[in-house]
GROMACS .gro file of C-alpha atoms in nm:
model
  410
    1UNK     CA    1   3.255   5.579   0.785
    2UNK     CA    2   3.416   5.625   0.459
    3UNK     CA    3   3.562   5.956   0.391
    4UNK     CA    4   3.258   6.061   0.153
    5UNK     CA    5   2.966   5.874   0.322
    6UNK     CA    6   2.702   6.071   0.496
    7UNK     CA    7   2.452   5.860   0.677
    8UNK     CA    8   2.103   5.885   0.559
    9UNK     CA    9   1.737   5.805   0.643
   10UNK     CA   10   1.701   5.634   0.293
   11UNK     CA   11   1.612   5.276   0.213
   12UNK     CA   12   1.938   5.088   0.299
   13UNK     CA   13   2.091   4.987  -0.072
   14UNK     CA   14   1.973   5.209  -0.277
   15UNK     CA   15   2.066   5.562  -0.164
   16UNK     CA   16   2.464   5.425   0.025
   17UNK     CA   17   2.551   5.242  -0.277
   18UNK     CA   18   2.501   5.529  -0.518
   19UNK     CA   19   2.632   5.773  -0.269
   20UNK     CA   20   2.911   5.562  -0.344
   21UNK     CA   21   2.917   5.620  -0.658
   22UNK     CA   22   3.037   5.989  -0.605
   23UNK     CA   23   3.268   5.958  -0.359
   24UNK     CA   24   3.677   6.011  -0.466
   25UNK     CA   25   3.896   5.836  -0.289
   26UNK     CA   26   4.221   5.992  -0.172
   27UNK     CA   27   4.371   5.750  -0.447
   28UNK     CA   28   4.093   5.857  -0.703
   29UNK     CA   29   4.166   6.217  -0.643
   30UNK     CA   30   4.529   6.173  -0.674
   31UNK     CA   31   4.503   6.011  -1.022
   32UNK     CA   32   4.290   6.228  -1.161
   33UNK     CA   33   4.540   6.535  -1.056
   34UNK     CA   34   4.829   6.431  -1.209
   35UNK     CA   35   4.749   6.634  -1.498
   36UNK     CA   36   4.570   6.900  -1.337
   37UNK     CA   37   4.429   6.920  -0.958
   38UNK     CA   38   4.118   7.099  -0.864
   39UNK     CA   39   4.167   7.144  -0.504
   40UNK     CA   40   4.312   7.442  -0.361
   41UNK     CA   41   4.635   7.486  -0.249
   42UNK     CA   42   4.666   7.501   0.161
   43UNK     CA   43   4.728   7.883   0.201
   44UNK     CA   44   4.459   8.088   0.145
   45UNK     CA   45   4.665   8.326  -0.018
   46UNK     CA   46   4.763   8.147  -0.305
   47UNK     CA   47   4.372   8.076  -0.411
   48UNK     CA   48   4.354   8.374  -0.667
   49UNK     CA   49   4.740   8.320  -0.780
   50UNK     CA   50   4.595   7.964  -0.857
   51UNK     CA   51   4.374   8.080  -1.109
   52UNK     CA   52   4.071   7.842  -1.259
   53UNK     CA   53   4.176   7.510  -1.364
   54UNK     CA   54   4.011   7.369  -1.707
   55UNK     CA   55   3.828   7.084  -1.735
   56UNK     CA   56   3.837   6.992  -2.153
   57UNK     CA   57   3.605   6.663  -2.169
   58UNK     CA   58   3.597   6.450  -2.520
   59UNK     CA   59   3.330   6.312  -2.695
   60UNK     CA   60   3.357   5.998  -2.548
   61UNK     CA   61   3.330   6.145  -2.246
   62UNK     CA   62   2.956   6.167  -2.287
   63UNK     CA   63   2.784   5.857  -2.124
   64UNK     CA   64   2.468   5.661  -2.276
   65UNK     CA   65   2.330   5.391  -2.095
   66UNK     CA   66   2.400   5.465  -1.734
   67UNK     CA   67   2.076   5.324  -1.555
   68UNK     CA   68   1.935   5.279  -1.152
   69UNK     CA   69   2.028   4.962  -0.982
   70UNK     CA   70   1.734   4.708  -1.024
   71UNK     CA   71   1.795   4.523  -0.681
   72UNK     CA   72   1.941   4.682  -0.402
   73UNK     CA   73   2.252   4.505  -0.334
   74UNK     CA   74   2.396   4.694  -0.654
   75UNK     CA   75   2.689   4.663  -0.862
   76UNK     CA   76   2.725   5.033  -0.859
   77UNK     CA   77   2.991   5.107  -0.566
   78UNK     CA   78   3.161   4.876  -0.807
   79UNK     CA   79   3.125   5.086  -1.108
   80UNK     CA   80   3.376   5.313  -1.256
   81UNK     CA   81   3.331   5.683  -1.139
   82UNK     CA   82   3.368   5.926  -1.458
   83UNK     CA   83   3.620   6.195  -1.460
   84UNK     CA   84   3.388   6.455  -1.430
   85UNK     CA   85   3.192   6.339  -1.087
   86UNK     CA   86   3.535   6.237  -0.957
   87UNK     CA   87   3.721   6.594  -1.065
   88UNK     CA   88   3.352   6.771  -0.884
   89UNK     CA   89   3.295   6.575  -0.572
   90UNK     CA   90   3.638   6.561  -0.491
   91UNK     CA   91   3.720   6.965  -0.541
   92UNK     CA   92   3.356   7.060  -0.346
   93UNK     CA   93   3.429   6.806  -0.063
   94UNK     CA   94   3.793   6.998   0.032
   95UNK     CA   95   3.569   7.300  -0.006
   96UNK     CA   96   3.328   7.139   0.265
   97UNK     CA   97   3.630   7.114   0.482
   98UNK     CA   98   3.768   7.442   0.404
   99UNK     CA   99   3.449   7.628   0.527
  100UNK     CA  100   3.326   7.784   0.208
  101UNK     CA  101   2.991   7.667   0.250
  102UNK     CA  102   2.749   7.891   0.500
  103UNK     CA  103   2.659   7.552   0.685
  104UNK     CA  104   2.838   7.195   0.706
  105UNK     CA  105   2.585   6.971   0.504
  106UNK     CA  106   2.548   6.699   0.751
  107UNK     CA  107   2.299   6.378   0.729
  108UNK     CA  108   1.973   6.476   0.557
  109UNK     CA  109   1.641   6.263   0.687
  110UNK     CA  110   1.499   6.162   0.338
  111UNK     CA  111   1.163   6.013   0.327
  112UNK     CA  112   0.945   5.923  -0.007
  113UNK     CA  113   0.606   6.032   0.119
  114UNK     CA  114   0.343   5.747   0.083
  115UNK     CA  115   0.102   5.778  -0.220
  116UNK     CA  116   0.136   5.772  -0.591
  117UNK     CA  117   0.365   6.023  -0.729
  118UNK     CA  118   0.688   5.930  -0.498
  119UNK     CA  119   0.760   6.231  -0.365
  120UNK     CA  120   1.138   6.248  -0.249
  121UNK     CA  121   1.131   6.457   0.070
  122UNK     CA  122   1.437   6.578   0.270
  123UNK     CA  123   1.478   6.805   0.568
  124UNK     CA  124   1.759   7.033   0.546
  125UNK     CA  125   1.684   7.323   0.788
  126UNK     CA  126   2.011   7.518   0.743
  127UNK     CA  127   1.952   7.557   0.364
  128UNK     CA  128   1.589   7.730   0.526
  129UNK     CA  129   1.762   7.931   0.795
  130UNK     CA  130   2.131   8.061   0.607
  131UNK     CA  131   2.038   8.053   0.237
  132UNK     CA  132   2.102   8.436   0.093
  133UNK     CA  133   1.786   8.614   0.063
  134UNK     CA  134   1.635   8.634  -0.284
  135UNK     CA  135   1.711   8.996  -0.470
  136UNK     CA  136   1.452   9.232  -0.540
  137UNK     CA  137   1.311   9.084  -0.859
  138UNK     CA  138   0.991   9.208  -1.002
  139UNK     CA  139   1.014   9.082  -1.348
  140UNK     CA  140   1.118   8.771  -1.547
  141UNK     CA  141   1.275   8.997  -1.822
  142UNK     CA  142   1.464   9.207  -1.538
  143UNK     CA  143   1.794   9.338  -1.618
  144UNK     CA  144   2.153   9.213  -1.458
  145UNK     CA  145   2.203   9.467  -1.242
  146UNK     CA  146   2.574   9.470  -1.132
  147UNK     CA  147   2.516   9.657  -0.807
  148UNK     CA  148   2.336   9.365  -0.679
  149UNK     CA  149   2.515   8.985  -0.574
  150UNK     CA  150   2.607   8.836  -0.866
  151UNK     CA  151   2.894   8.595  -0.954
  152UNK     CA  152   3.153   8.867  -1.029
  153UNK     CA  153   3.154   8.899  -0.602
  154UNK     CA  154   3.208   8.570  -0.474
  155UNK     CA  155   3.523   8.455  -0.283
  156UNK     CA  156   3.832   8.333  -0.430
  157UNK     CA  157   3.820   7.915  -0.402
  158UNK     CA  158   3.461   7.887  -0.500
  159UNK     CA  159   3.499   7.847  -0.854
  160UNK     CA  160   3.569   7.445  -0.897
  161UNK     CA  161   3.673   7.464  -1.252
  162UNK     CA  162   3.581   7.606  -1.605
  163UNK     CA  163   3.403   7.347  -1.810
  164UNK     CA  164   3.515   7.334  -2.167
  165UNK     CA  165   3.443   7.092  -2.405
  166UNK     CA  166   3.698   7.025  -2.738
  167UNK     CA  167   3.616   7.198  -3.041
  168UNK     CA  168   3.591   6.928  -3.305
  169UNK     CA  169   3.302   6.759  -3.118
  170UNK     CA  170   3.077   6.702  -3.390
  171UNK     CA  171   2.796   7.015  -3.464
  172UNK     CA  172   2.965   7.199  -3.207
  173UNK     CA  173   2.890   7.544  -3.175
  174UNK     CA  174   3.143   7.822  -3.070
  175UNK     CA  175   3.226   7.741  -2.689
  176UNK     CA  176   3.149   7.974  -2.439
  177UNK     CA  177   3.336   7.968  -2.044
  178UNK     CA  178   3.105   7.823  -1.825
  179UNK     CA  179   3.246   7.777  -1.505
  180UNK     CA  180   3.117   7.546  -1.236
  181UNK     CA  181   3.087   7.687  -0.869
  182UNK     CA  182   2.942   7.539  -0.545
  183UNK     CA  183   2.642   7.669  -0.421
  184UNK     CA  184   2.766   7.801  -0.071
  185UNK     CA  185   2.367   7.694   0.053
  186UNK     CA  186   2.317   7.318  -0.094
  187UNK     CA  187   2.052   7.150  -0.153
  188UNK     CA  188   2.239   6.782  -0.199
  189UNK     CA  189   2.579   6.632  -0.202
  190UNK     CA  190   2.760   6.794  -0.509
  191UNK     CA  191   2.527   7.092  -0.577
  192UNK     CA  192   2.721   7.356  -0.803
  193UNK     CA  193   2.650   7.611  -0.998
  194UNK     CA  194   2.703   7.622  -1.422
  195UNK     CA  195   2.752   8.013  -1.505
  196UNK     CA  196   2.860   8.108  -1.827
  197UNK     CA  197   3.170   8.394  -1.814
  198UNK     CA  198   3.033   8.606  -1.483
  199UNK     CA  199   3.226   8.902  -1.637
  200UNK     CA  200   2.924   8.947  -1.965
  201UNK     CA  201   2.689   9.013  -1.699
  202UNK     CA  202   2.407   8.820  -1.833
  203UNK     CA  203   2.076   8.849  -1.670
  204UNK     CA  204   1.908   8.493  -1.562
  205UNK     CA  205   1.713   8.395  -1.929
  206UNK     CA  206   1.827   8.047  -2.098
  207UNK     CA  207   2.068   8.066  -2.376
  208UNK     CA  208   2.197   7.796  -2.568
  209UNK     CA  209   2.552   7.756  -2.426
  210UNK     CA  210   2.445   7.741  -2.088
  211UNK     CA  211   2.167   7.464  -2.124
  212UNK     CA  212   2.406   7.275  -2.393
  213UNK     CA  213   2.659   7.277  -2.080
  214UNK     CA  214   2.372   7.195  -1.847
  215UNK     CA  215   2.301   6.875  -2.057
  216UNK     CA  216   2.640   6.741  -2.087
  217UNK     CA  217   2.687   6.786  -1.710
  218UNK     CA  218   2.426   6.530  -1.706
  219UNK     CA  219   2.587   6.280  -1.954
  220UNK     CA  220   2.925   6.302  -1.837
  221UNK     CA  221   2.816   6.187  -1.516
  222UNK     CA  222   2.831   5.834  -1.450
  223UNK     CA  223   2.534   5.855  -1.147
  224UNK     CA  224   2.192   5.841  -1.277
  225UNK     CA  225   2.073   6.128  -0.998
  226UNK     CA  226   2.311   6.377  -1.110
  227UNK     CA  227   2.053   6.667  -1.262
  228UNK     CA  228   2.067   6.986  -1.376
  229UNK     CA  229   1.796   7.260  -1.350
  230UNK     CA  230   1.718   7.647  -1.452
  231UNK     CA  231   1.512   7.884  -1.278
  232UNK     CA  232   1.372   8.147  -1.435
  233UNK     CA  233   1.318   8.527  -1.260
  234UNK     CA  234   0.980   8.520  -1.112
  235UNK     CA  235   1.014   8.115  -1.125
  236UNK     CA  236   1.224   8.175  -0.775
  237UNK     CA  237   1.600   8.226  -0.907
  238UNK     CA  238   1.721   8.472  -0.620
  239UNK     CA  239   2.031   8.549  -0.822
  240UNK     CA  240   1.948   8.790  -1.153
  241UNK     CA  241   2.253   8.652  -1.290
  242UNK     CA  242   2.288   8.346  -1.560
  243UNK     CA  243   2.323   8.021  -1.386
  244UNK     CA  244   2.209   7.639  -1.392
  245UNK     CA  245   2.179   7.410  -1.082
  246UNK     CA  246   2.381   7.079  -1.066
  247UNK     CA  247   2.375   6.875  -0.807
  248UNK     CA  248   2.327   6.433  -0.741
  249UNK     CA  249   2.014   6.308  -0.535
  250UNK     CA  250   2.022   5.931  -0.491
  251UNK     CA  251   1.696   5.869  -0.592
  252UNK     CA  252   1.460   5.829  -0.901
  253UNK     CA  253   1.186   6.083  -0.966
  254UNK     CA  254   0.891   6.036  -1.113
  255UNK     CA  255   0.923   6.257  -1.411
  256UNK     CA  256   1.229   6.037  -1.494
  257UNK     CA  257   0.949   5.800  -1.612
  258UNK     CA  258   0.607   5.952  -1.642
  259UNK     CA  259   0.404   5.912  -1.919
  260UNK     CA  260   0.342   6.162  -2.152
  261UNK     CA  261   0.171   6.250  -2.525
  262UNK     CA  262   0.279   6.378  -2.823
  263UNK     CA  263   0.187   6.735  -2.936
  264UNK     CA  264   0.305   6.762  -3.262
  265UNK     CA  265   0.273   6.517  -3.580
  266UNK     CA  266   0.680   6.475  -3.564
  267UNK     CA  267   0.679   6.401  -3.184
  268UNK     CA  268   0.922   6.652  -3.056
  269UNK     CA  269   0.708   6.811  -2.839
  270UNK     CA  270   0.548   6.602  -2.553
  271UNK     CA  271   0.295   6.661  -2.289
  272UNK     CA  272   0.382   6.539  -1.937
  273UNK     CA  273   0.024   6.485  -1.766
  274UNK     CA  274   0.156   6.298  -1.452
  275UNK     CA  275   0.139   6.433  -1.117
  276UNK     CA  276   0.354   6.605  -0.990
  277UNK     CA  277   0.248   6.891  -1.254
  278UNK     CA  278   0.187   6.896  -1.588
  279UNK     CA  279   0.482   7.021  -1.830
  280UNK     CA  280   0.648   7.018  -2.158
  281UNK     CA  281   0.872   6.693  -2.231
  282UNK     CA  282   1.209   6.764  -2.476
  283UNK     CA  283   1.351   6.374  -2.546
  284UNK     CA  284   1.737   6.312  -2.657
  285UNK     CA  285   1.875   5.997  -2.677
  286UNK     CA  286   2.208   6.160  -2.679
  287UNK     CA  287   2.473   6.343  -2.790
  288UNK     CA  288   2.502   6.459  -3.190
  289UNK     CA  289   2.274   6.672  -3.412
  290UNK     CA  290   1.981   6.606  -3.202
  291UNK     CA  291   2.115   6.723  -2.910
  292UNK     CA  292   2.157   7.045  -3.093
  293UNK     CA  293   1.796   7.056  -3.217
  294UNK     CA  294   1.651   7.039  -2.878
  295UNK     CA  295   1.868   7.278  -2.722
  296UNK     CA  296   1.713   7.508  -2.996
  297UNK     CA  297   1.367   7.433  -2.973
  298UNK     CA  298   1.367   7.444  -2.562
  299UNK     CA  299   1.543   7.771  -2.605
  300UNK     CA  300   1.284   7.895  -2.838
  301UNK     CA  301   1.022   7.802  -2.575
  302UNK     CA  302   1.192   7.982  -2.327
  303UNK     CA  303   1.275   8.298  -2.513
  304UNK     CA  304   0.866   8.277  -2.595
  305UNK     CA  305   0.770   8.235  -2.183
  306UNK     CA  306   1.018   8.527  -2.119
  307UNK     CA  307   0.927   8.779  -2.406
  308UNK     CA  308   0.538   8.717  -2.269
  309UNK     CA  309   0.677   8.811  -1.892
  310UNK     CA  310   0.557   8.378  -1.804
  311UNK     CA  311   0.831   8.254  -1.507
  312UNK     CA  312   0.943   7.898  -1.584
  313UNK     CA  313   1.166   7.626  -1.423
  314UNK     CA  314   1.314   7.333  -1.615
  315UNK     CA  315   1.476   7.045  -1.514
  316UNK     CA  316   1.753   6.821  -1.735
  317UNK     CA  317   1.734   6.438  -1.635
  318UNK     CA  318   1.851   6.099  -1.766
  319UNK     CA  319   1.533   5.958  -1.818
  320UNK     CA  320   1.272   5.735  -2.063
  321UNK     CA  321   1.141   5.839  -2.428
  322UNK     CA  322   0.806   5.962  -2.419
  323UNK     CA  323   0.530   5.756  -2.508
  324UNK     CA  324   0.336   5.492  -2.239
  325UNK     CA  325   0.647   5.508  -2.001
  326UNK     CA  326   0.670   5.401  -1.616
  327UNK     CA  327   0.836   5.473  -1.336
  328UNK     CA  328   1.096   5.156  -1.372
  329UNK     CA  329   1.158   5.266  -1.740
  330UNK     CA  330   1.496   5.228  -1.826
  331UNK     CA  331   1.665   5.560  -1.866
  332UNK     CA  332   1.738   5.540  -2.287
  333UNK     CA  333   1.784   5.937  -2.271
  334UNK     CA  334   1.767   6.274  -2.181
  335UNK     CA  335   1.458   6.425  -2.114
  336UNK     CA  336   1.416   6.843  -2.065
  337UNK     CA  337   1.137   6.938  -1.891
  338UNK     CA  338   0.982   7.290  -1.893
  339UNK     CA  339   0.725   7.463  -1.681
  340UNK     CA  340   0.533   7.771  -1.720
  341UNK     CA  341   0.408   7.882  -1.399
  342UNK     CA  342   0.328   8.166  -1.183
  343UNK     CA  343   0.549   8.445  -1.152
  344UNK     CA  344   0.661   8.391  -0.733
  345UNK     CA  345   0.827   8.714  -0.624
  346UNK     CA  346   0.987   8.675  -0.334
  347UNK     CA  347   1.026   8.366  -0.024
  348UNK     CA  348   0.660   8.216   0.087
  349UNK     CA  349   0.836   8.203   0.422
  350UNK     CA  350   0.536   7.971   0.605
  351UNK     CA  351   0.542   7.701   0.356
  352UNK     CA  352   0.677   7.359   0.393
  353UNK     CA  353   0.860   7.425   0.059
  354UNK     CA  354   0.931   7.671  -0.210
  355UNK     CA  355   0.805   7.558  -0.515
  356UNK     CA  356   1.106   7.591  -0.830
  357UNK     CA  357   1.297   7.313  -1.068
  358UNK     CA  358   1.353   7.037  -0.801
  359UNK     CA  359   0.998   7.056  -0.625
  360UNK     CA  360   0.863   7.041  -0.976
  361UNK     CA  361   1.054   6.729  -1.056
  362UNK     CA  362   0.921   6.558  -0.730
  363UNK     CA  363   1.235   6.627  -0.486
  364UNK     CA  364   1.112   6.784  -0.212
  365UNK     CA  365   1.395   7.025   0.009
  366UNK     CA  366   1.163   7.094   0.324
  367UNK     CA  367   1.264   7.359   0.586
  368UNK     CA  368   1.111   7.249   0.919
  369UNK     CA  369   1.123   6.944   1.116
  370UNK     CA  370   0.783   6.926   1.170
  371UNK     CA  371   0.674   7.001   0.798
  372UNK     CA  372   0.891   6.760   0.741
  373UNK     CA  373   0.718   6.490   0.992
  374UNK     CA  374   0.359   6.576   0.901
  375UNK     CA  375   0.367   6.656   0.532
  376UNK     CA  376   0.136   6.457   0.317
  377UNK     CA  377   0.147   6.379  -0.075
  378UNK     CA  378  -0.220   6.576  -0.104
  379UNK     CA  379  -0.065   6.868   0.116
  380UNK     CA  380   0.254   6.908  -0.123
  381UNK     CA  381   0.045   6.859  -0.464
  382UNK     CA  382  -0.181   7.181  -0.320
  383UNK     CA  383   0.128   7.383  -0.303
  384UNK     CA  384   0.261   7.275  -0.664
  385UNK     CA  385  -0.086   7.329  -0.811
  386UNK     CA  386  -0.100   7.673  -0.654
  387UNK     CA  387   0.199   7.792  -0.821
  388UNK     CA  388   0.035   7.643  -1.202
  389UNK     CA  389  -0.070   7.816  -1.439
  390UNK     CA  390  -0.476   7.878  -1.457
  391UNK     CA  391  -0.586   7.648  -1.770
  392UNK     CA  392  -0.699   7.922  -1.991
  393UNK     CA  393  -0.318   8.040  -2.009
  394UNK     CA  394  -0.178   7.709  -1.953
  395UNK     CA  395  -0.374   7.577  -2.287
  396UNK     CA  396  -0.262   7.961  -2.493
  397UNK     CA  397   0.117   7.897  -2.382
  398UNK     CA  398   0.085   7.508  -2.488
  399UNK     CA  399  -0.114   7.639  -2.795
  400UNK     CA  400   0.161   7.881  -2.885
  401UNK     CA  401   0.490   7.632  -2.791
  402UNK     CA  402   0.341   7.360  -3.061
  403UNK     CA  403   0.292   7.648  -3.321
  404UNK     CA  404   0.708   7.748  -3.239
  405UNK     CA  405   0.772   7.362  -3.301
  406UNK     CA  406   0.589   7.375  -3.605
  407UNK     CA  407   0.812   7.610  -3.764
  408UNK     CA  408   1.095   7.357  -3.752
  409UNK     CA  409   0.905   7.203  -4.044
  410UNK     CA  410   0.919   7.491  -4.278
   0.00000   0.00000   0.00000
């Protein structure tokens, strides 16, 4: 077995070939560090003198176009791995091997569960057993407190690197640290952390810099499952703390590709009515000044679900442009979903799952060996629809959300 391959339960072709796509080579690594390395050194006690390595990505950096194999003996263990998934999987595999993680992720049993959404289940039962429990939140505008975890406490070699992106991109607003972490309780191969400067001690509510980070995580990425998600307090973030979720899942989802409607005359608002739930669809075809005018108006939306004490989860994907899409729709884009949703305080410990960003999305983390062997599509869409919004409120926030896009026109 290669030095990054873990075996999985997946369809052979699909999910080994683009868990190729993420793997660094000894060779790859070594390349990449000749300016700068992002591994540790081997004594532990020269991790703080080490400091936080930068990683400055270009314009050019940012990557249109990358798309899903369309037959299974794929070109993509063939393709080019960018700088940033070969600078991340190569710095949070040595931190695999160092022991930083609370469990060794080992070979996940992935299953899509028969039916029509394509539900993406996986059984990871040490993510269910070791995962810190969630603080003591009891609302979504809560305050950072900083005598609870937060990102200011976590152990020296954790941090990967601080993402920073050149000034002169164009419409670039002033850059902000955001510095990319592994989650020490992972979901997937690769799954970090994007936290603005810990030291500002910024509660967990959306701002700009962080989801303009979020989305150029996704485009400099050259695999088309590398996503990036936000939960909000009450929307089952356990950390009252600013962060994003990264992390790569070798498999399309359906709201990569569902269909959706437009709410408002200049179609910047769409309505995602495919199962798994319904939600708000932000479309980008890339980087530049639209880029920047969706990070505003999703920001506005979430400012709007926070200030009215409505938990949310969002989820940034390559994906299709709205309109009559389907799930083999080429991935032109970026598409932001948002979800307003029942505020969840606390861990439904005798589910199958705990419903937040990726559960939303249709990727299913499940904790027990027999959930995972029994659950059915109808039994997982009861849990998402329990955690919805009832439709009075779900029709006042959509009612409000196209009257904030509205005022983009005056």
């Amino acid at each position: 077995m290669r030095e990054c391959e873990r075996t999985s339960t997946a369809p052979e072709g699909e999910d080994s070939r683009l868990r190729e796509e993420v793997e660094v080579s000894p060779m790859a690594a070594a390349q990449d560090s000749n300016e700068i390395s992002y591994l540790l050194p081997p004594n532990r006690k020269d991790w703080e003198e080490k400091g936080v390595p930068n990683f400055v990505y270009r314009q050019k950096e940012l990557l249109e176009g990358i798309q899903w194999p369309r037959t299974a003996p794929s070109l993509l263990d063939r393709t080019p791995r960018s700088r940033f998934d070969s600078a991340l999987c190569a710095a949070w595999r040595q931190r695999m091997e160092l022991g930083l993680f609370r469990y060794r992720l080992g070979e996940l049993q992935t299953q899509t569960l028969p039916g029509v959404v394509g539900f993406v289940a996986q059984l990871n039962v040490e993510r269910g057993v070791q995962r810190r429990r969630p603080q003591n939140i009891w609302s979504v505008r809560q305050a950072f407190d900083p005598e609870q975890f937060n990102f200011n406490k976590i152990r020296p070699g954790e941090v990967l690197f601080r993402l920073l992106r050149e000034p002169d991109l164009p419409g670039a607003l002033q850059q902000e640290d955001i510095l990319v972490m592994i989650n020490v309780s992972p979901l997937e191969w690769g799954h970090v952390l994007l936290v603005p400067e810990p030291t500002q001690g910024l509660p967990q509510r959306l701002l700009p810099a962080a989801l303009r980070a979020g989305v150029e995580a996704v485009l400099l990425s050259s695999h088309p499952g590398f996503r990036v998600g936000f939960n909000s307090l009450g929307g089952l973030a356990s950390v009252n703390h600013l962060h994003l979720h990264g992390y790569y899942l070798a498999h399309r989802l359906p709201v990569e590709g569902a269909p959706s409607e437009p709410l408002d005359p200049g179609g910047r608002l769409h309505l995602l009515q495919a199962l798994p739930a319904p939600g708000f669809l932000f479309y980008t075809s890339g980087p530049g000044p639209d880029l920047e005018a969706l990070i505003g108006r999703v920001c506005r939306a979430t400012d709007y679900l926070t200030d009215h004490e409505i938990a949310h989860n969002l989820f940034v994907t390559r994906g299709a442009p709205p309109g009559k899409t389907s799930p083999s729709s080429a991935l032109t884009g970026i598409r932001v979903i948002l979800w307003a949703r029942k505020s969840s305080f606390g861990v439904k410990e005798g589910e199958a799952f705990n419903v937040a960003l990726c559960e939303l999305a249709g990727h299913l983390p499940i904790k027990t060996s027999q959930d995972f062997d029994s659950l059915t599509e109808a039994a997982a869409l009861a849990l998402i629809r329990d955690c919805l919004l009832p439709p009075a409120q779900a029709e006042e926030v959509q009612a409000a959300l196209v009257a904030l896009i509205a005022q983009d026109e005056q």
